[in-house]
Structure formats: structure tokens, C-alpha cells
CSV table of C-alpha atoms in Angstrom, one decimal:
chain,number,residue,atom,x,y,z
A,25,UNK,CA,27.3,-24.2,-62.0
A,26,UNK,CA,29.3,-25.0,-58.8
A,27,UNK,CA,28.4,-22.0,-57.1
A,28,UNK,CA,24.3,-22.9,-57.9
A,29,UNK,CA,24.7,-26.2,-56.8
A,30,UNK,CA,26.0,-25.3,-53.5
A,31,UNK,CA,23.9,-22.8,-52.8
A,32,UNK,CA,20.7,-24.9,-53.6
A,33,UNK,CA,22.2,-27.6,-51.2
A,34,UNK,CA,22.7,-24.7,-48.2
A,35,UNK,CA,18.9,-23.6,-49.1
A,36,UNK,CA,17.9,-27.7,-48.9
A,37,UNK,CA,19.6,-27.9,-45.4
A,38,UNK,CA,18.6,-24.7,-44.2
A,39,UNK,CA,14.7,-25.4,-45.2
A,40,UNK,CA,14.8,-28.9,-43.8
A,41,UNK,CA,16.3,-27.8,-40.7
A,42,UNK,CA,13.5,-24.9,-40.3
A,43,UNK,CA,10.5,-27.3,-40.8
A,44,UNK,CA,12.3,-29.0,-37.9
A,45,UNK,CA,11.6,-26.6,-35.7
A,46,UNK,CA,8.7,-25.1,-36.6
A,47,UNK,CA,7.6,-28.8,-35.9
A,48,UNK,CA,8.4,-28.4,-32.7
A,49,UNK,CA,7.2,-24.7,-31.7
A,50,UNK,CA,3.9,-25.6,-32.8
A,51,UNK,CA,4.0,-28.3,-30.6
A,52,UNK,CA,5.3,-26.2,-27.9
A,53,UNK,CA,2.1,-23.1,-28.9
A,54,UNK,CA,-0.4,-25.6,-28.7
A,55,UNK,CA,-0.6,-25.0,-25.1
A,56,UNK,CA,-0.1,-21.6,-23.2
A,57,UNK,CA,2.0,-20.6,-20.9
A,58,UNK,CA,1.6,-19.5,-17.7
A,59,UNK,CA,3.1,-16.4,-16.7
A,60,UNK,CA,1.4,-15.4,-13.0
A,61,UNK,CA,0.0,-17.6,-10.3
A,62,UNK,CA,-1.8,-16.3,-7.2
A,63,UNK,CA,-3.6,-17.3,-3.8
A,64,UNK,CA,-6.7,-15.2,-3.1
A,65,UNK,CA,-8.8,-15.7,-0.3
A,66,UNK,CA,-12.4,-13.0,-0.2
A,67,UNK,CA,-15.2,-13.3,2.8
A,68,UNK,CA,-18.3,-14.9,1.2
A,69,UNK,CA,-20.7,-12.4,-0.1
A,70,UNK,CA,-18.2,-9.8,-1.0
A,71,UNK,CA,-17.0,-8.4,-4.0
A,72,UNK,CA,-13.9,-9.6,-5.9
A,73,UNK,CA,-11.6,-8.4,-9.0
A,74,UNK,CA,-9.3,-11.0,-11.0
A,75,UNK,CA,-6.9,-9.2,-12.3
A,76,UNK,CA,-5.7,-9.8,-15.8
A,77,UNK,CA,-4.2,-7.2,-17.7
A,78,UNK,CA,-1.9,-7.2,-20.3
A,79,UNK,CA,0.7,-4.5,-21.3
A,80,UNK,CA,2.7,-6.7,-23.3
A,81,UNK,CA,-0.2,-7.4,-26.5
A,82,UNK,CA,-1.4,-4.4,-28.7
A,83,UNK,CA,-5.2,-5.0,-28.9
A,84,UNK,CA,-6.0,-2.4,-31.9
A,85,UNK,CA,-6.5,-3.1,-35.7
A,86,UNK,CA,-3.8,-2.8,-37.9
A,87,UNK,CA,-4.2,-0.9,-40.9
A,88,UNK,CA,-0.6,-0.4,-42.9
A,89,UNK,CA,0.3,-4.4,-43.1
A,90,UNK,CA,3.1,-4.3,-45.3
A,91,UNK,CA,5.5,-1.7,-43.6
A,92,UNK,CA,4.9,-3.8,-39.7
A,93,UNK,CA,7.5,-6.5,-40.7
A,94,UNK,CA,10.6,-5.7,-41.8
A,95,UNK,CA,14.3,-7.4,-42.2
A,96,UNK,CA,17.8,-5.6,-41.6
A,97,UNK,CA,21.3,-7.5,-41.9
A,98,UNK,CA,23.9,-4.7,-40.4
A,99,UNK,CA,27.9,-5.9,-40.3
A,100,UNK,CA,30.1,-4.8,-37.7
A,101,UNK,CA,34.2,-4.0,-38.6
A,102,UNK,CA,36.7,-4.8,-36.7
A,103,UNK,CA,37.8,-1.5,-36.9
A,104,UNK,CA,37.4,1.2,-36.3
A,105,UNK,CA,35.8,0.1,-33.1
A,106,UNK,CA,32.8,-2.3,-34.3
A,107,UNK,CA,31.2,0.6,-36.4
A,108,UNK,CA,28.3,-0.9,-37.8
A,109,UNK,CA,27.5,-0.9,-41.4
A,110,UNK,CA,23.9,-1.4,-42.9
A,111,UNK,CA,23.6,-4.7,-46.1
A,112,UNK,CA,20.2,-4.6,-46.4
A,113,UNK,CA,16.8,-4.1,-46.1
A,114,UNK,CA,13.7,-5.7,-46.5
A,115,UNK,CA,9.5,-5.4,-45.9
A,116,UNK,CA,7.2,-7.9,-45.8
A,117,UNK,CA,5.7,-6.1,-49.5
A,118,UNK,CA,9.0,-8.3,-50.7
A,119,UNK,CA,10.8,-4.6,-51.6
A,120,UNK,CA,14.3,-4.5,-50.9
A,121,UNK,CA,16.7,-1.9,-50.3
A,122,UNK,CA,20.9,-2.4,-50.9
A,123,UNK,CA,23.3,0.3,-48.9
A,124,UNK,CA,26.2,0.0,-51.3
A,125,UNK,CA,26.8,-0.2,-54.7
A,126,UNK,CA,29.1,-3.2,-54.7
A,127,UNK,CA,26.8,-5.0,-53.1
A,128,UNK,CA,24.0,-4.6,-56.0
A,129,UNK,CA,24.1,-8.3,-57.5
A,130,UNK,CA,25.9,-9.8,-55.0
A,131,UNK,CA,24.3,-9.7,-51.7
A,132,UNK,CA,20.7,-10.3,-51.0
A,133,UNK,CA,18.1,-11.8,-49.5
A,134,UNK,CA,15.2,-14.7,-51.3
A,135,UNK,CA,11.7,-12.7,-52.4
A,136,UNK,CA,9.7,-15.2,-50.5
A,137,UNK,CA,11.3,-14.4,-47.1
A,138,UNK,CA,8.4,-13.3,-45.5
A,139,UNK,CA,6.3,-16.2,-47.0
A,140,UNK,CA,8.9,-19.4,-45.8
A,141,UNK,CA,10.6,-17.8,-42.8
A,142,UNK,CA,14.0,-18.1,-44.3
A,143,UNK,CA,15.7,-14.4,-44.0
A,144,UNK,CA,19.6,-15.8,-44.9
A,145,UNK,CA,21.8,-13.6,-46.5
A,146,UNK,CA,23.8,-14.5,-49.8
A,147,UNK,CA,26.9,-13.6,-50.4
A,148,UNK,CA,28.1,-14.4,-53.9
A,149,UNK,CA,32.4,-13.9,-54.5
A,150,UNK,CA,33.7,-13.5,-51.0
A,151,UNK,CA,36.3,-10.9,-50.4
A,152,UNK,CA,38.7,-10.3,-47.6
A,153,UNK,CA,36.4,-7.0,-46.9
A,154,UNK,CA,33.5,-9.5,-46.1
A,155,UNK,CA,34.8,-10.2,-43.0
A,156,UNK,CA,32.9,-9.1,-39.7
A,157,UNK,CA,30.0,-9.5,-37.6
A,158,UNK,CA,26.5,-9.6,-38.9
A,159,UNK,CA,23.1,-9.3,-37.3
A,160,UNK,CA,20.1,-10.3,-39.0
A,161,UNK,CA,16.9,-7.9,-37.2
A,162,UNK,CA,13.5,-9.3,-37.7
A,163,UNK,CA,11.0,-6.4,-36.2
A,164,UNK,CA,7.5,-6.7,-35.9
A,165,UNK,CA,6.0,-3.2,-35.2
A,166,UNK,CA,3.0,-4.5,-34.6
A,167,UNK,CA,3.0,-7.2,-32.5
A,168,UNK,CA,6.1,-6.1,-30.6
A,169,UNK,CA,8.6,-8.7,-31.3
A,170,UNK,CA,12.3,-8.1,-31.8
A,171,UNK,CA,14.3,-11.0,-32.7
A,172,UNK,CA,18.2,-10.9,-33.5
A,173,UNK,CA,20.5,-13.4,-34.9
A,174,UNK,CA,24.2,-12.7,-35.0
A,175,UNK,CA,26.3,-14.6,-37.1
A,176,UNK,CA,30.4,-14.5,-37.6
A,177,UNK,CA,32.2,-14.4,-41.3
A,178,UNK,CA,35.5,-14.8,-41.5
A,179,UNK,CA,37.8,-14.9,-44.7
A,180,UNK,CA,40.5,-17.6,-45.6
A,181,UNK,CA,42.7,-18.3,-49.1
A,182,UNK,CA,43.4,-22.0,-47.7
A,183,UNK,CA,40.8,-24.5,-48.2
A,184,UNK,CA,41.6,-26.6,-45.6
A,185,UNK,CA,40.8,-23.6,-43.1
A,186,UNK,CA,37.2,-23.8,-44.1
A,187,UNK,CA,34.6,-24.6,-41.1
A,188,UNK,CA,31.5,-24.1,-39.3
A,189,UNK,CA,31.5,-24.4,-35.8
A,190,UNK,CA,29.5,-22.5,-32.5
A,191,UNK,CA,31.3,-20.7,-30.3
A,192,UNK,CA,28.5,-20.6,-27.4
A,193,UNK,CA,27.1,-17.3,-28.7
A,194,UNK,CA,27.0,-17.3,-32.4
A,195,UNK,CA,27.7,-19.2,-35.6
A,196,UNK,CA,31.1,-18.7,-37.0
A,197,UNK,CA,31.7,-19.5,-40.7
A,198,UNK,CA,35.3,-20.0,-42.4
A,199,UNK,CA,35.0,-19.7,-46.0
A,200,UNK,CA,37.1,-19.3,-48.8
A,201,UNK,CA,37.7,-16.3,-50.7
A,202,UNK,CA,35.8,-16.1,-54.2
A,203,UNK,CA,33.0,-18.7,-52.9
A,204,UNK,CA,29.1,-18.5,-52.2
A,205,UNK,CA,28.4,-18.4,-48.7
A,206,UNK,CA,25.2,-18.2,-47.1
A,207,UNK,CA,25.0,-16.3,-43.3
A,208,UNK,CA,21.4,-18.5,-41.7
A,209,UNK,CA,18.7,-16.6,-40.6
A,210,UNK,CA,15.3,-18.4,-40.0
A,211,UNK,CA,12.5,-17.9,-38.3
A,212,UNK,CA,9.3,-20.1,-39.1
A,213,UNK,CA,6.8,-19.1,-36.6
A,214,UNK,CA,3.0,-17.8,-37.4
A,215,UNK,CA,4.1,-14.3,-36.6
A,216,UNK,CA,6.1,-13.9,-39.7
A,217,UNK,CA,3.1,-15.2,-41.9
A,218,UNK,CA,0.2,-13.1,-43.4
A,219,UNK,CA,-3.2,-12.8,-42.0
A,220,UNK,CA,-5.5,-16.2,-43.3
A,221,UNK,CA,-8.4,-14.7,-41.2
A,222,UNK,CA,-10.0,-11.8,-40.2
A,223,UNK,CA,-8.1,-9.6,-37.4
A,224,UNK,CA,-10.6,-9.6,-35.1
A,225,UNK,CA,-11.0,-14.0,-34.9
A,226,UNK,CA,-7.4,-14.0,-34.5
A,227,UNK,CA,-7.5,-12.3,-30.7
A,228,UNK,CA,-10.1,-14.1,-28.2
A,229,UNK,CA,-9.7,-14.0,-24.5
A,230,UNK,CA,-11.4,-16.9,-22.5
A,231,UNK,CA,-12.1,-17.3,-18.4
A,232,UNK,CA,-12.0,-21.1,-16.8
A,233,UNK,CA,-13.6,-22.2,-13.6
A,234,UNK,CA,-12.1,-25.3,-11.9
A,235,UNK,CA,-13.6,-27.5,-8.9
A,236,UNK,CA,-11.6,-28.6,-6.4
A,237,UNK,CA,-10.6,-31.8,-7.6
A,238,UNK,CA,-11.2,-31.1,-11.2
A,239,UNK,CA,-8.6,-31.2,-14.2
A,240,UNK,CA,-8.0,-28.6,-16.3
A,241,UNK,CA,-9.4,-30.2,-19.2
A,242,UNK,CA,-12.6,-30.5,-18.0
A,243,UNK,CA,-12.4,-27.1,-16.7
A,244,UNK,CA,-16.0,-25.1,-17.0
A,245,UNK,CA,-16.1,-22.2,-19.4
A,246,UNK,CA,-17.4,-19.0,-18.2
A,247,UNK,CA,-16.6,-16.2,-20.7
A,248,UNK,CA,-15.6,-15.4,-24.4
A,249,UNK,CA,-14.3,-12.6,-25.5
A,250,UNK,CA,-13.2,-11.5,-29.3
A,251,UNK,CA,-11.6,-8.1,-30.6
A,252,UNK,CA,-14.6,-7.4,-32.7
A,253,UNK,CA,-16.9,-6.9,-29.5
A,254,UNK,CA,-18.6,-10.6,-29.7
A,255,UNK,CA,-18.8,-11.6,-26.0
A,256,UNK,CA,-20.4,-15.3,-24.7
A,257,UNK,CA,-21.1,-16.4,-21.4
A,258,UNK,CA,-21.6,-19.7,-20.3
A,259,UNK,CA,-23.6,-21.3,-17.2
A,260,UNK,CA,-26.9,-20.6,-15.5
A,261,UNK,CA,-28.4,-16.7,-15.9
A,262,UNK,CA,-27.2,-16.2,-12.2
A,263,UNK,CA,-23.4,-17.5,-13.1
A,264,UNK,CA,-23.4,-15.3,-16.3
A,265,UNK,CA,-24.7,-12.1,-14.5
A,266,UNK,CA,-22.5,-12.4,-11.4
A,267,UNK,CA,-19.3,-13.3,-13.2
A,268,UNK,CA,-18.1,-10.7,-16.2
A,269,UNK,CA,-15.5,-8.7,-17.8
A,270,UNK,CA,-15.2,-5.2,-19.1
A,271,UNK,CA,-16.4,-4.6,-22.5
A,272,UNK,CA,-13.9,-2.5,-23.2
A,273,UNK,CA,-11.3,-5.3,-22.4
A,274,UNK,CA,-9.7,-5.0,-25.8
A,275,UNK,CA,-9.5,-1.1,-25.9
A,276,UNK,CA,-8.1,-0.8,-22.6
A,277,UNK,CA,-5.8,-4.1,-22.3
A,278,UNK,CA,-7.9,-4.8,-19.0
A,279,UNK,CA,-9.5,-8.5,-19.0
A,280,UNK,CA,-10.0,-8.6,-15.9
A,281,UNK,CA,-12.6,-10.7,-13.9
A,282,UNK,CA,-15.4,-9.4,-11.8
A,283,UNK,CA,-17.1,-11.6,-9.2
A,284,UNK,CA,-20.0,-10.3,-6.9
A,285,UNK,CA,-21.5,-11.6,-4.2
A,286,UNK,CA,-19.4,-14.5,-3.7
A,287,UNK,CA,-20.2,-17.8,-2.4
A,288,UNK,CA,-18.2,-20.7,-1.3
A,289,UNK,CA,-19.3,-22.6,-3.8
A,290,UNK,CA,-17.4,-20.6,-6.2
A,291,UNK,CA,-13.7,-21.6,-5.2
A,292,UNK,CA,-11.4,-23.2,-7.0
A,293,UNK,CA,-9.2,-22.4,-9.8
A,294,UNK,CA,-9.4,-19.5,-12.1
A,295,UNK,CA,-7.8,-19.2,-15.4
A,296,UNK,CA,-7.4,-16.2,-17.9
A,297,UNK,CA,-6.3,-17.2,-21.2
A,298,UNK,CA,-5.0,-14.6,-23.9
A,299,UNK,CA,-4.6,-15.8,-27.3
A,300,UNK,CA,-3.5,-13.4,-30.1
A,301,UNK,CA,-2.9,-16.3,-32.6
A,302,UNK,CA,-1.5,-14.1,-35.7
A,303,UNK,CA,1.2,-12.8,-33.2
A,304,UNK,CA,1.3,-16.2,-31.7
A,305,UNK,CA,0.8,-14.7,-28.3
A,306,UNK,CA,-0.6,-17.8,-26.0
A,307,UNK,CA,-0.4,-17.0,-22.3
A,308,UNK,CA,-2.0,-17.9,-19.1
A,309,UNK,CA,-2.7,-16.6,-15.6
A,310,UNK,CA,-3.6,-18.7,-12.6
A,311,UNK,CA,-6.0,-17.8,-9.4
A,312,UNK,CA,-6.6,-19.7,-6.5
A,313,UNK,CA,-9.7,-18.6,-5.2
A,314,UNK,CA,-10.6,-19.5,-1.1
A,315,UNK,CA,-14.1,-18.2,0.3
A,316,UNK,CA,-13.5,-17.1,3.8
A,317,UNK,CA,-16.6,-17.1,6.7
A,318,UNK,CA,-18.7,-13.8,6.4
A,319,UNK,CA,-17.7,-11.0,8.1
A,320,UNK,CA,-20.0,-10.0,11.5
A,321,UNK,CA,-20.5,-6.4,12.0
A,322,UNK,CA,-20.6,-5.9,15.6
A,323,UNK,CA,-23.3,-3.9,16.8
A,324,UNK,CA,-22.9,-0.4,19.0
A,325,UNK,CA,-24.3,-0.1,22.5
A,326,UNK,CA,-27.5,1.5,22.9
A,327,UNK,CA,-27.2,5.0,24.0
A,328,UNK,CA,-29.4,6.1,27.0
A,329,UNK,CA,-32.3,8.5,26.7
A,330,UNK,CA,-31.8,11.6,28.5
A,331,UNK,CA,-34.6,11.0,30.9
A,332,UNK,CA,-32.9,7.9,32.2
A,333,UNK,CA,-30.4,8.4,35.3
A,334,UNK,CA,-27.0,7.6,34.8
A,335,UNK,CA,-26.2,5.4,37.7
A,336,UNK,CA,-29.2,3.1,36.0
A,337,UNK,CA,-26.9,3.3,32.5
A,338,UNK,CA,-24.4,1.9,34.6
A,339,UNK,CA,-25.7,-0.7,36.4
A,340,UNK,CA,-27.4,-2.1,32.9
A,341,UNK,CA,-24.0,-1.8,31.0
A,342,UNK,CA,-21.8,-4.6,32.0
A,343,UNK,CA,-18.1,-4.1,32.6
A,344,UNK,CA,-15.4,-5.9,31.0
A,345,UNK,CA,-11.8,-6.1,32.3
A,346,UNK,CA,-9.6,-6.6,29.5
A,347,UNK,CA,-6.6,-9.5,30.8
A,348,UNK,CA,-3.7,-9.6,28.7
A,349,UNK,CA,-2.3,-13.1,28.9
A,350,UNK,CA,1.3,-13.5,27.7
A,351,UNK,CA,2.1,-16.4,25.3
A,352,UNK,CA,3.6,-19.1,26.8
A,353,UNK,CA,5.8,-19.7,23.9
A,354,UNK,CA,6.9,-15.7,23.8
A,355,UNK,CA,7.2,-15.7,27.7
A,356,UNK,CA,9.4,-18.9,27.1
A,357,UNK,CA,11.9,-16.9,25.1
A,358,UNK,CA,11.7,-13.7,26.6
A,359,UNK,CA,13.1,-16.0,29.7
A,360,UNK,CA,15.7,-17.8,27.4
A,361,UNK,CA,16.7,-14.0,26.2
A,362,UNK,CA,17.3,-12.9,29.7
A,363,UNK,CA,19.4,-16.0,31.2
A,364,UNK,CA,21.9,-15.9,27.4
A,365,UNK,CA,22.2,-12.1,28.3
A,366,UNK,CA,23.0,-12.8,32.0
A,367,UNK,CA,25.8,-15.1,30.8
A,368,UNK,CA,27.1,-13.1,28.3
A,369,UNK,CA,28.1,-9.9,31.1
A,370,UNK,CA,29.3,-12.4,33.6
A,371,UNK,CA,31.6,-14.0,30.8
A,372,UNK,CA,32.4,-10.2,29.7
A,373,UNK,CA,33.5,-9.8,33.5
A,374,UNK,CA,35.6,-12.7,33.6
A,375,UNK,CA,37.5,-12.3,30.6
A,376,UNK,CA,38.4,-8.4,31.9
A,377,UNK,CA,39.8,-9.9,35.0
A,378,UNK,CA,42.0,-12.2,33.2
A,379,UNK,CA,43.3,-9.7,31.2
A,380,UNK,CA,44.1,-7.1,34.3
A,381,UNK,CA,46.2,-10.3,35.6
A,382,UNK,CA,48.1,-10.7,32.4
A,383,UNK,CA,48.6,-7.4,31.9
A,384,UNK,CA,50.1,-6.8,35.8
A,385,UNK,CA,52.1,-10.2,35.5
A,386,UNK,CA,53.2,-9.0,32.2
A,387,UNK,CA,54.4,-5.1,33.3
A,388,UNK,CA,56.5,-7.1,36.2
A,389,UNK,CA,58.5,-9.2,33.8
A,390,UNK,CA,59.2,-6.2,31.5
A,391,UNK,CA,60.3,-3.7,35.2
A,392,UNK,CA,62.5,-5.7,37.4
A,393,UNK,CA,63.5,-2.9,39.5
A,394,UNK,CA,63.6,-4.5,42.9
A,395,UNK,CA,66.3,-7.5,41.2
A,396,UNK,CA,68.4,-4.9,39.8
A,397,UNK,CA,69.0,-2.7,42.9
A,398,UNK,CA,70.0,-6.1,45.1
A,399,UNK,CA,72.4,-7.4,42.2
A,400,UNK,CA,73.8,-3.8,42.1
A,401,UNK,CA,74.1,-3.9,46.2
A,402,UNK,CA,75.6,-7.4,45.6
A,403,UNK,CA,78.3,-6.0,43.5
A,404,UNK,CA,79.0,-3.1,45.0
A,405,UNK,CA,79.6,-5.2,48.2
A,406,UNK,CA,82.0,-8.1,46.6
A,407,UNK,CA,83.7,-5.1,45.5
A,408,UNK,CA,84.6,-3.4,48.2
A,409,UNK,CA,85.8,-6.6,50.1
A,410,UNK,CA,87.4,-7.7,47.1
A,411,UNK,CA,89.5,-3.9,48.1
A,412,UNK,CA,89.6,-4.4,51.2
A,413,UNK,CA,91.4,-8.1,50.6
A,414,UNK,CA,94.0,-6.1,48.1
A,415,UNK,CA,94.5,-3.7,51.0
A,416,UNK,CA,95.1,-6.6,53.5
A,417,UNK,CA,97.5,-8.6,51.4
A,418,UNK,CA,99.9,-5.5,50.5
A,419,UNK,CA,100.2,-4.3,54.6
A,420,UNK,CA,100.9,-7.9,55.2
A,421,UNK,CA,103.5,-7.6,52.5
A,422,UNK,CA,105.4,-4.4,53.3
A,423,UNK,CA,105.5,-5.7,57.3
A,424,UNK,CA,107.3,-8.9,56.3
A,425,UNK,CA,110.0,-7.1,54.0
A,426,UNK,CA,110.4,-4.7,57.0
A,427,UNK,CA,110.9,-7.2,59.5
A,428,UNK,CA,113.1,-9.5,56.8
A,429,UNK,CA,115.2,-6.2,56.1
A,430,UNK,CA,115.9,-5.8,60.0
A,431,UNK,CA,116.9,-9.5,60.5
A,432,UNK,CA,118.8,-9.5,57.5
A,433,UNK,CA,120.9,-5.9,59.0
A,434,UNK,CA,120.8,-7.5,62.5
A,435,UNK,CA,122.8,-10.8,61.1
A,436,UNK,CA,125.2,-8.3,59.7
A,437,UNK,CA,125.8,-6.7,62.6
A,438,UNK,CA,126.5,-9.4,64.4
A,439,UNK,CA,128.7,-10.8,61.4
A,440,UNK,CA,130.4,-8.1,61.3
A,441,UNK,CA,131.4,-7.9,65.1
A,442,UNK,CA,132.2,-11.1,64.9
A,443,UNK,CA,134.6,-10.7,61.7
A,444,UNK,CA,136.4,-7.5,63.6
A,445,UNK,CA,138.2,-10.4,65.2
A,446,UNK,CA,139.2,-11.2,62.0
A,447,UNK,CA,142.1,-9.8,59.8
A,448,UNK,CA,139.5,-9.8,56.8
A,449,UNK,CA,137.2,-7.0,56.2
A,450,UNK,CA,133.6,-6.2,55.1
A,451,UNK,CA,132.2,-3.5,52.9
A,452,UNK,CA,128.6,-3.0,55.2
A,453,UNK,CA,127.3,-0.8,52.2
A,454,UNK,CA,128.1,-3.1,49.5
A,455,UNK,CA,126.5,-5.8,51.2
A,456,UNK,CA,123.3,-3.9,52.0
A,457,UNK,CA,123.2,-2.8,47.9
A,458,UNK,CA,123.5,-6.6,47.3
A,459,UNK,CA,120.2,-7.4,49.5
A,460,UNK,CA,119.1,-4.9,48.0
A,461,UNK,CA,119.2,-6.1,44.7
């Protein structure tokens, strides 16, 4: 009973939330939107082509309905690497289709899908193997739309780990093993509802003339155009026969907008409106027509008859001397050019030269050869004085001791010759060892 009642209360919030928005897109359809704006500018009485074609919308009658729409909710494993696993299947016939045999009962998707817009999956007793990535793929073959919703299921046993939260890409969803969860996905627009009308009402083309000056609601209409062939034109017979599209615009995808002999009374603003209503398809392209002056053939010269002289050929043909006058603004900058180019080589100059100096002032610090041979000259000279000095001092020396040595034997002498006198006598050679010593 607990498990119903929640899961009717996720369905409540779910619908509520989806009638939201599909509010709010139908506000949004309810006006077209432009997809290509463009200037074009034609000489008046020419030709000219709008172009307006459309590669995007399928313009052919669909004949198998129920196997165009289709649901698929694939799961994605953590392991091994992300491989992807297909839930379930479902058409827009309301048959379904269930991969795996523990699924059958469990997992599913409501009957009326296709009818509310609400494709959520159920998942009735979560398991720890429920956990993963899961895509909900809404395809329409026909109309060419492929929409994807990805949503995040992860596993707890603790109650108080349970949330919901967006993680800027996706919905993640923290539930509780053995609960009812149900993965969202909704989408409400037209294009996942069944025809109400005839095919070929639900795909009309219209073109829209504007005046300068003139709104777009009160734009003139000029053609109509349905799937089914029907074609209206509006405006005098002259408008509606000079302004036309293709009628096979809807077998070719070409709605393009033909406009002869033009006139400037026909600028302004053209519009081409596309509007596939059961794809919900609403688009819009813009042209900004300009009519031009008419364009002036210029005439060739008459030839002259071959009786006529040529020297009278010449004097009737006038001769023009074609002067090519420079712009003043071009001649201007060529000038500029050539003075910033002038400047530029003599600064190029300039800057070489100061780098010669460096480099020669530079090479003279790093070689001083000149210095080195005077300091060695220098030395060599204190040198040999400082020798010659030495030399000096010991000649000096030796003469004194000579002349000392004489006086001292020349005393002794005379000593002695005085002491012969003398009873007492005196060793010479001992006395002479004594000085010696």
C-alpha cells in the first residue's frame, strides 16, 4: 500500500510539473522562429529568387503511424567499461517489449505514454544491480526528432542517504534498496500526440510582404501554400502573377520565392514561414529586399561602311585620353609608408653601429696585450736593478773586510815590533786565528 501511494504521489508531481511546461512551450510555439536573415539589393526590372528551402522537414505523407514514434530506456554499467544494456521498449501502438526476464513485472513504462507525454520508468524492489546510467530515447522517424534524457540511479541500505539532486548534467537519484523509484522522463509537446487533422492541413507554408515602416503584424499576405496542393494568392492579378512559388514546393523541399520584373515599389521585408504543426516545426526566414537604379546598356560605336575613307572615321570618332588620378587618401598613405620605412633602415643603421662599438670596446677589455708586455718590462727591469743592488752591496762588503783585515795585520805588526822590546812574547798565528774567529 506504501509503495502505491508513493508512486501515485511521484506520477502527481511528475504530471503537474509537465503541464508546467507544456504551458510554457506552447507559449513559446505560438510564434516562429527565425533561423536566416539577409540583405538583398536587385536592379529594378530584373529578376529575383528568395531562397527558402528546407532540408531539415520531411514534406511526404506518412503511411505506417504507429511504428514512427518509439521509446527506449538503455542502462549503462559501471563496468565493464559503460556497456550498455537495453530495459525496454515501447511504440506509440502502446506495445511494449522487456529485454530480461527479471525485469517482467518489475520494470515498465505507463500504457498512455504516448497519449500524456510521460515516458518515466518504474522500478518496483530496487536492488544493488539497479545501479547505473539510464537514457530514456524518444525517436521520431518521421519528423526527425531525437530527444535524450539521461538520468543517474544509485543504490543505498541507509535511509538517511536518500536524495535527489542535479549535478549540472543529469538527475541523480539515491534511493533505498527494496523501494519504488521512478527515473523522469517527459516530454509534452504536439509532436508526441496523434494526428487530430488531416496530414495535409497540418503543413502550410505562407510568404509576407512588409513596407518600409510597417509592423509585422500588419504584414501583407502574398502566398499560401498546403501539402495537399491548395495554393492562394493574395493582392491585385499583377502582384499574384509576378510573385510565386514552385508547385512542387512540398515534393522538392524548395519554397522558394520568385519575383519578376521588379519595381521599387516592391522593397521591404520578406518573410517565409514554414509551419509543420503535427511536428511542431514553426520557423522563419527574413529578406531585406533594396531595388537598385536600372541598369544602362551602353551602346557600341557605329562601324564605318566600307565606302567611307578612314581618315573621315577618324576625324568623326572622338578621342578620349583616359587620366588616372590617384586617391588623395591612398597617395596620403603611400607617403606615410615610405617616410615609416625610411626610418625604420636609418634606425637599422644606427643600432649596427652601436653594436660594432660595443663589440670593439668589449674585445679590448677581454685582450690587454699592450698592459701586459709594459708590466712584464716593468718587472723585468726592478729585477735586474734589484741584482745589480745585491751585487753592489756584497763588493762593497768583501772590500771593507779586506781593508779591515790589513789594518788589523798592520797594528800587529807594529805591536809586535814594538813588544820585541819587551821580554814578553806574542804568538802572531794565534792571534790572527782569534780575528779570525
Amino acid at each position: 500500500m506504501r509503495d502505491d501511494r508513493r508512486l501515485q504521489a511521484f506520477l502527481w508531481i511528475h504530471v503537474s510539473v509537465a503541464c508546467f511546461f507544456a504551458a510554457v512551450s506552447c507559449q513559446s510555439d505560438s510564434s516562429s522562429v527565425v533561423l536566416a536573415a539577409y540583405n538583398v539589393s536587385a536592379p529594378a526590372g530584373s529578376k529575383m529568387v528568395l531562397q527558402c528551402v528546407s532540408s531539415r522537414m520531411v514534406w511526404t505523407r506518412d503511411k505506417v503511424r504507429d511504428r514512427q514514434r518509439v521509446l527506449h530506456w538503455d542502462m549503462y554499467r559501471d563496468y565493464p567499461a559503460y556497456a550498455m544494456e537495453r530495459v525496454v521498449d515501447m511504440f506509440s501502438s502502446g506495445e511494449q517489449r522487456i529485454y530480461t526476464s527479471y525485469n517482467l513485472g518489475r520494470v515498465g513504462v505507463t500504457p498512455t505514454a504516448f497519449k500524456d507525454g510521460n515516458f518515466s520508468l518504474v522500478i518496483k524492489d530496487v536492488t544493488m544491480s539497479d545501479r547505473g546510467l539510464y537514457s530514456c530515447n524518444l525517436h521520431h522517424l518521421y519528423c526527425h526528432l531525437y530527444d535524450t534524457v539521461r538520468v543517474q540511479l544509485n543504490v543505498t541500505k541507509s535511509r538517511r542517504k536518500e536524495q535527489r539532486f542535479w549535478d549540472g548534467q543529469k538527475a541523480v537519484f539515491v534511493v533505498l534498496v527494496g523501494s519504488t523509484v521512478v527515473l523522469p522522463c517527459i516530454k509534452r509537446q504536439s509532436v508526441w500526440t496523434d494526428w487530430s487533422v488531416e496530414e495535409e492541413d497540418q503543413q502550410v507554408v505562407h510568404w509576407d510582404h512588409q513596407y518600409p515602416g510597417v509592423t509585422r503584424d500588419r504584414a501583407d499576405r502574398l502566398v499560401d501554400m498546403y501539402a495537399s496542393g491548395e495554393q492562394r494568392s493574395y493582392g491585385p492579378l499583377f502582384l499574384r502573377r509576378k510573385m510565386n512559388i514552385s508547385s512542387h514546393a512540398f515534393s522538392e523541399g524548395d519554397f522558394s520565392l520568385i519575383i519578376s520584373d521588379i519595381q521599387p515599389t516592391d522593397r521591404g521585408m520578406y518573410s517565409c514561414h514554414l509551419h509543420h504543426h503535427y511536428c511542431g516545426l514553426h520557423e522563419r526566414r527574413e529578406f531585406q529586399v533594396s531595388v537598385d537604379p536600372p541598369l544602362i546598356e551602353t551602346t557600341k560605336p557605329v562601324k564605318a561602311l566600307p565606302t567611307q575613307e578612314k581618315e573621315a572615321t577618324k576625324a568623326e570618332s572622338p578621342r578620349v585620353v583616359a587620366v588616372m588620378l590617384p586617391d588623395q587618401t591612398l597617395h596620403f598613405l603611400l607617403l606615410l609608408g615610405y617616410v615609416l620605412i625610411s626610418f625604420l633602415l636609418l634606425a637599422f643603421l644606427i643600432f649596427i653601429a652601436i653594436t660594432l662599438v660595443t663589440r670593439r670596446r668589449r674585445a679590448k677589455e677581454f685582450h690587454p696585450q699592450a698592459s701586459m708586455r709594459s708590466n712584464r718590462s716593468r718587472s723585468s727591469s726592478d729585477e735586474f736593478e734589484m741584482d745589480v743592488t745585491e751585487v753592489n752591496v756584497t763588493e762593497v762588503n768583501a772590500c771593507s773586510w779586506e781593508e779591515r783585515e790589513f789594518d788589523y795585520k798592520n797594528n800587529l805588526l807594529k805591536e809586535k815590533a814594538h813588544m820585541s822590546t819587551q821580554p814578553k812574547v806574542i804568538d802572531l798565528d794565534k792571534e790572527m786565528q782569534k780575528f779570525s774567529k
